[in-house]
């Protein structure tokens, strides 16, 4: 049953709010596709993503010891940047007490913009023109993740190809998250049933 056919006015208001939120996130997600420049996206979200990215490098090299080798340390930033919102996506999808399909779709879109942001830096591997956190470009400092990674893997000349694939993946993820978000707002019945099951079992 659709939320709009429900007799509960609160359900209808919640559905409208969630649909509006989902639609509002579309242009926010698209800002990461406006340019291949590091300024793409929303400043606050970029700042949060950057903090997670930098922590990923330290996570894969705790106490200065690279458990997964140099590749793991370099790739760790981008891996955690994408994985972090996916963890929340999984939580809202599979939690018995806090299952929320709409919240999962929002977190999935967050993961999508992270993939798009990673694509921007992958696209810059050879050129190394983007400004890094150190304050210099990749040409000025030896700290461009994807220049180092693609050089190690021998695929530096294919940087723009991999970047385009990543951007395509990000676009698909944004499209999927939008569809799921609208569906979850319109049809919350299955979600509410999953949330009430534990209460019935303990009654």
GROMACS .gro file of C-alpha atoms in nm:
model
  203
    1UNK     CA    1   0.000   0.000   0.000
    2UNK     CA    2   0.128   0.344  -0.094
    3UNK     CA    3   0.195   0.597   0.180
    4UNK     CA    4  -0.046   0.837   0.002
    5UNK     CA    5  -0.331   0.587   0.028
    6UNK     CA    6  -0.278   0.553   0.403
    7UNK     CA    7  -0.531   0.708   0.642
    8UNK     CA    8  -0.245   0.824   0.863
    9UNK     CA    9  -0.163   1.190   0.777
   10UNK     CA   10   0.178   1.153   0.940
   11UNK     CA   11   0.268   0.880   0.690
   12UNK     CA   12   0.172   1.107   0.399
   13UNK     CA   13   0.376   1.397   0.537
   14UNK     CA   14   0.675   1.166   0.591
   15UNK     CA   15   0.644   1.035   0.236
   16UNK     CA   16   0.634   1.386   0.089
   17UNK     CA   17   0.934   1.493   0.300
   18UNK     CA   18   1.139   1.192   0.196
   19UNK     CA   19   1.054   1.232  -0.171
   20UNK     CA   20   1.152   1.601  -0.159
   21UNK     CA   21   1.477   1.511   0.016
   22UNK     CA   22   1.556   1.248  -0.248
   23UNK     CA   23   1.488   1.492  -0.531
   24UNK     CA   24   1.690   1.767  -0.358
   25UNK     CA   25   1.991   1.536  -0.343
   26UNK     CA   26   1.995   1.489  -0.722
   27UNK     CA   27   2.144   1.832  -0.806
   28UNK     CA   28   2.383   1.797  -0.510
   29UNK     CA   29   2.508   1.468  -0.652
   30UNK     CA   30   2.533   1.619  -1.001
   31UNK     CA   31   2.769   1.892  -0.881
   32UNK     CA   32   3.044   1.628  -0.874
   33UNK     CA   33   2.992   1.586  -1.249
   34UNK     CA   34   3.012   1.956  -1.334
   35UNK     CA   35   3.389   1.956  -1.382
   36UNK     CA   36   3.701   1.743  -1.347
   37UNK     CA   37   3.836   2.007  -1.107
   38UNK     CA   38   3.898   1.947  -0.734
   39UNK     CA   39   3.647   2.222  -0.651
   40UNK     CA   40   3.361   2.001  -0.773
   41UNK     CA   41   3.094   1.913  -0.521
   42UNK     CA   42   2.965   2.071  -0.201
   43UNK     CA   43   3.227   2.223   0.027
   44UNK     CA   44   3.105   2.074   0.356
   45UNK     CA   45   3.065   1.725   0.210
   46UNK     CA   46   3.405   1.750   0.038
   47UNK     CA   47   3.560   1.842   0.372
   48UNK     CA   48   3.405   1.540   0.546
   49UNK     CA   49   3.509   1.312   0.261
   50UNK     CA   50   3.864   1.447   0.274
   51UNK     CA   51   3.890   1.378   0.648
   52UNK     CA   52   3.772   1.019   0.595
   53UNK     CA   53   4.014   0.982   0.302
   54UNK     CA   54   4.314   1.096   0.503
   55UNK     CA   55   4.218   0.873   0.795
   56UNK     CA   56   4.211   0.582   0.553
   57UNK     CA   57   4.583   0.626   0.485
   58UNK     CA   58   4.660   0.609   0.858
   59UNK     CA   59   4.422   0.316   0.905
   60UNK     CA   60   4.622   0.109   0.657
   61UNK     CA   61   4.950   0.218   0.817
   62UNK     CA   62   4.895   0.215   1.194
   63UNK     CA   63   5.200   0.314   1.402
   64UNK     CA   64   5.395   0.359   1.080
   65UNK     CA   65   5.376  -0.009   0.984
   66UNK     CA   66   5.222  -0.083   0.644
   67UNK     CA   67   5.037  -0.412   0.702
   68UNK     CA   68   4.917  -0.429   0.342
   69UNK     CA   69   5.227  -0.284   0.183
   70UNK     CA   70   5.275   0.045   0.004
   71UNK     CA   71   4.983  -0.020  -0.229
   72UNK     CA   72   4.749  -0.064   0.066
   73UNK     CA   73   4.860   0.260   0.227
   74UNK     CA   74   4.817   0.462  -0.093
   75UNK     CA   75   4.486   0.302  -0.189
   76UNK     CA   76   4.355   0.300   0.169
   77UNK     CA   77   4.237   0.660   0.154
   78UNK     CA   78   4.011   0.610  -0.146
   79UNK     CA   79   3.895   0.269  -0.022
   80UNK     CA   80   3.780   0.403   0.314
   81UNK     CA   81   3.628   0.710   0.150
   82UNK     CA   82   3.395   0.485  -0.050
   83UNK     CA   83   3.352   0.210   0.211
   84UNK     CA   84   3.256   0.439   0.500
   85UNK     CA   85   2.913   0.541   0.365
   86UNK     CA   86   2.858   0.186   0.238
   87UNK     CA   87   2.888   0.063   0.597
   88UNK     CA   88   2.595   0.287   0.692
   89UNK     CA   89   2.408   0.173   0.382
   90UNK     CA   90   2.443  -0.187   0.497
   91UNK     CA   91   2.339  -0.099   0.851
   92UNK     CA   92   2.012   0.062   0.742
   93UNK     CA   93   1.945  -0.223   0.500
   94UNK     CA   94   2.003  -0.517   0.734
   95UNK     CA   95   1.940  -0.389   1.087
   96UNK     CA   96   1.635  -0.562   1.238
   97UNK     CA   97   1.554  -0.275   1.472
   98UNK     CA   98   1.657   0.026   1.262
   99UNK     CA   99   1.591  -0.089   0.906
  100UNK     CA  100   1.530   0.217   0.691
  101UNK     CA  101   1.544   0.172   0.315
  102UNK     CA  102   1.522   0.545   0.250
  103UNK     CA  103   1.813   0.620   0.485
  104UNK     CA  104   2.010   0.347   0.309
  105UNK     CA  105   1.946   0.514  -0.026
  106UNK     CA  106   2.077   0.847   0.108
  107UNK     CA  107   2.394   0.678   0.237
  108UNK     CA  108   2.433   0.501  -0.098
  109UNK     CA  109   2.419   0.836  -0.275
  110UNK     CA  110   2.689   0.958  -0.037
  111UNK     CA  111   2.902   0.663  -0.146
  112UNK     CA  112   2.828   0.753  -0.509
  113UNK     CA  113   2.960   1.108  -0.475
  114UNK     CA  114   3.271   0.965  -0.313
  115UNK     CA  115   3.324   0.742  -0.616
  116UNK     CA  116   3.279   1.049  -0.839
  117UNK     CA  117   3.533   1.239  -0.629
  118UNK     CA  118   3.783   0.954  -0.655
  119UNK     CA  119   3.728   0.960  -1.033
  120UNK     CA  120   3.829   1.327  -1.044
  121UNK     CA  121   4.168   1.248  -0.891
  122UNK     CA  122   4.214   0.935  -1.099
  123UNK     CA  123   4.158   1.147  -1.409
  124UNK     CA  124   4.442   1.377  -1.296
  125UNK     CA  125   4.701   1.099  -1.252
  126UNK     CA  126   4.920   1.196  -1.547
  127UNK     CA  127   4.854   1.570  -1.550
  128UNK     CA  128   4.890   1.611  -1.171
  129UNK     CA  129   4.741   1.959  -1.193
  130UNK     CA  130   4.491   1.936  -0.908
  131UNK     CA  131   4.566   2.102  -0.575
  132UNK     CA  132   4.643   1.853  -0.298
  133UNK     CA  133   4.596   1.885   0.077
  134UNK     CA  134   4.964   1.978   0.109
  135UNK     CA  135   4.893   2.305  -0.071
  136UNK     CA  136   5.076   2.215  -0.391
  137UNK     CA  137   4.981   2.035  -0.709
  138UNK     CA  138   5.077   1.677  -0.784
  139UNK     CA  139   5.362   1.809  -0.999
  140UNK     CA  140   5.508   1.999  -0.705
  141UNK     CA  141   5.487   1.726  -0.442
  142UNK     CA  142   5.530   1.349  -0.451
  143UNK     CA  143   5.193   1.276  -0.304
  144UNK     CA  144   4.939   1.212  -0.578
  145UNK     CA  145   4.774   0.881  -0.489
  146UNK     CA  146   4.669   0.780  -0.838
  147UNK     CA  147   4.988   0.889  -1.009
  148UNK     CA  148   5.176   0.661  -0.771
  149UNK     CA  149   4.924   0.377  -0.795
  150UNK     CA  150   4.887   0.377  -1.172
  151UNK     CA  151   5.264   0.406  -1.212
  152UNK     CA  152   5.315   0.103  -0.985
  153UNK     CA  153   5.055  -0.094  -1.180
  154UNK     CA  154   5.190   0.015  -1.520
  155UNK     CA  155   4.859   0.167  -1.635
  156UNK     CA  156   4.935   0.538  -1.604
  157UNK     CA  157   4.848   0.595  -1.971
  158UNK     CA  158   4.494   0.467  -1.903
  159UNK     CA  159   4.413   0.707  -1.620
  160UNK     CA  160   4.134   0.885  -1.806
  161UNK     CA  161   3.980   0.551  -1.908
  162UNK     CA  162   3.957   0.427  -1.549
  163UNK     CA  163   3.837   0.769  -1.434
  164UNK     CA  164   3.555   0.763  -1.690
  165UNK     CA  165   3.450   0.417  -1.571
  166UNK     CA  166   3.447   0.531  -1.211
  167UNK     CA  167   3.239   0.833  -1.304
  168UNK     CA  168   2.999   0.607  -1.494
  169UNK     CA  169   2.968   0.384  -1.187
  170UNK     CA  170   2.900   0.689  -0.971
  171UNK     CA  171   2.627   0.802  -1.210
  172UNK     CA  172   2.460   0.461  -1.199
  173UNK     CA  173   2.477   0.461  -0.817
  174UNK     CA  174   2.312   0.804  -0.799
  175UNK     CA  175   2.039   0.691  -1.038
  176UNK     CA  176   1.979   0.373  -0.835
  177UNK     CA  177   1.976   0.555  -0.502
  178UNK     CA  178   1.720   0.803  -0.637
  179UNK     CA  179   1.487   0.527  -0.757
  180UNK     CA  180   1.516   0.337  -0.429
  181UNK     CA  181   1.469   0.656  -0.226
  182UNK     CA  182   1.143   0.743  -0.401
  183UNK     CA  183   1.021   0.382  -0.378
  184UNK     CA  184   1.102   0.366  -0.005
  185UNK     CA  185   0.917   0.692   0.056
  186UNK     CA  186   0.609   0.573  -0.133
  187UNK     CA  187   0.596   0.218   0.002
  188UNK     CA  188   0.718   0.209   0.365
  189UNK     CA  189   0.498  -0.089   0.458
  190UNK     CA  190   0.767  -0.363   0.434
  191UNK     CA  191   1.007  -0.147   0.629
  192UNK     CA  192   0.763  -0.083   0.912
  193UNK     CA  193   0.678  -0.455   0.930
  194UNK     CA  194   1.047  -0.545   0.971
  195UNK     CA  195   1.079  -0.292   1.252
  196UNK     CA  196   0.779  -0.427   1.446
  197UNK     CA  197   0.879  -0.795   1.430
  198UNK     CA  198   1.125  -0.781   1.725
  199UNK     CA  199   0.858  -0.615   1.940
  200UNK     CA  200   0.608  -0.890   1.859
  201UNK     CA  201   0.862  -1.159   1.941
  202UNK     CA  202   0.936  -1.014   2.286
  203UNK     CA  203   0.569  -0.952   2.373
   0.00000   0.00000   0.00000
